[in-house]
Amino acid sequence: MNTPEPLTQPEVQGFAALAARLAENVNAVVLGKPQVVRLALTALFAQGHVLLEDVPGVGKTTLARAVAATVKGQWRRIQFTPDLLPSDVSGVTIFNQATRGFEFHPGPVFANIVIADEINRASPKTQSALLEVMEERTVTVDGVRHPVPQPFLVVATQNPVEMDGTYRLPEAQLDRFLVKLSVGYPDEAVEVEVLRGATVRSPEALTAVTDTATVGEMVRMARRVHIAEPLYAYAVRLAAATRNHPQVRVGVSPRGVIALTRAACAYALIDGRGWIMPEDLKTLAEPVFAHRLLLTPDAQVRGVSAAEVLRQAIASVPVPLPSGQPAPVQG
């Protein structure tokens, strides 16, 4: 296996400076949520996807559109409804009478940032139309593979409150999302500021900070972040702790461990470091792991959340010290 070339200090500083400008631009529209914005950019640089689960009206779609406008990317919005067909998402092959041949007409999934609005309102068959493109970055229609533009980010939203007429996302699809985030309500001061600028703060008003080609280069830089050997083992032990927890029926998969390390690399670079620390893995464990856990029926009946179980699992794993020796577990 070829070892990636280490990042130089100017490269790390340049990445962090540009990421800060991107975050500042998005924060001009998505007020009071700097950590949510940082995690969304982390997913973009780690080539992951974002699932936003929250009540309507807190800025889920605004966040996705702001990221698209900031990186000068093409974006498409798909409103998921029960009558939406898979071909409405991926595209369709149509016979052209003039050329006497079949032509592929791309669907809205062919964009840099795809907003899948209320994804749990579509049927499982339509939801599955996103499975291939989220993992492979290609769409297969009538046996022909079509690559989507790069970089490619799916931002899906769902309302956890109004569940009538919805279809729960299957575990295979949840596993495709790098992070699951909740925007949450703003505090009073931020909400007043939102009201003052409600007519002027719009993603359309944002000026692009960079372009998709530069974002592609930032994605490649994130793959070169250094991960010390003890941290590989630490990430695996975090996942193993979820699998062995008595309140967990299905723990984090190996794909989830890969997602955690990829996200940690991008997260560290945004912070201006060319290497990851145990704190990066601990910070990202909840947004990356929580939606991948299946709790036991007993835990669900007692109202235990995946986040609570995850915090217990993380606390049970010793944190590796710089010397490679694990620190004692805190009780």
CSV table of C-alpha atoms in Angstrom, one decimal, residues 19-20 22-42 63 67 181-187 190 267 270:
chain,number,residue,atom,x,y,z
A,19,ALA,CA,-12.0,26.4,5.4
A,20,ALA,CA,-12.4,29.3,7.8
A,22,LEU,CA,-16.0,29.0,3.8
A,23,ALA,CA,-17.4,28.6,7.3
A,24,GLU,CA,-17.6,32.4,7.7
A,25,ASN,CA,-19.6,32.7,4.5
A,26,VAL,CA,-22.1,30.0,5.5
A,27,ASN,CA,-22.4,31.3,9.0
A,28,ALA,CA,-23.5,34.7,7.5
A,29,VAL,CA,-26.8,32.9,6.6
A,30,VAL,CA,-26.9,30.0,9.1
A,31,LEU,CA,-26.6,32.1,12.3
A,32,GLY,CA,-25.5,30.8,15.7
A,33,LYS,CA,-24.6,27.3,14.5
A,34,PRO,CA,-20.9,27.3,14.0
A,35,GLN,CA,-20.4,23.6,15.0
A,36,VAL,CA,-23.1,22.4,12.7
A,37,VAL,CA,-21.6,24.3,9.8
A,38,ARG,CA,-18.1,22.9,10.6
A,39,LEU,CA,-19.5,19.4,10.7
A,40,ALA,CA,-21.2,19.9,7.3
A,41,LEU,CA,-17.9,21.2,5.8
A,42,THR,CA,-16.2,18.2,7.4
A,63,LEU,CA,-27.6,25.2,5.3
A,67,VAL,CA,-22.7,25.4,1.3
A,181,LEU,CA,-26.9,16.4,12.6
A,182,SER,CA,-29.6,18.4,14.3
A,183,VAL,CA,-29.6,22.2,13.6
A,184,GLY,CA,-31.8,22.9,16.7
A,185,TYR,CA,-33.5,26.1,17.7
A,186,PRO,CA,-31.5,29.4,17.9
A,187,ASP,CA,-31.1,31.2,21.1
A,190,VAL,CA,-29.7,34.9,17.3
A,267,TYR,CA,-11.9,17.9,11.0
A,270,ILE,CA,-10.1,22.5,9.4
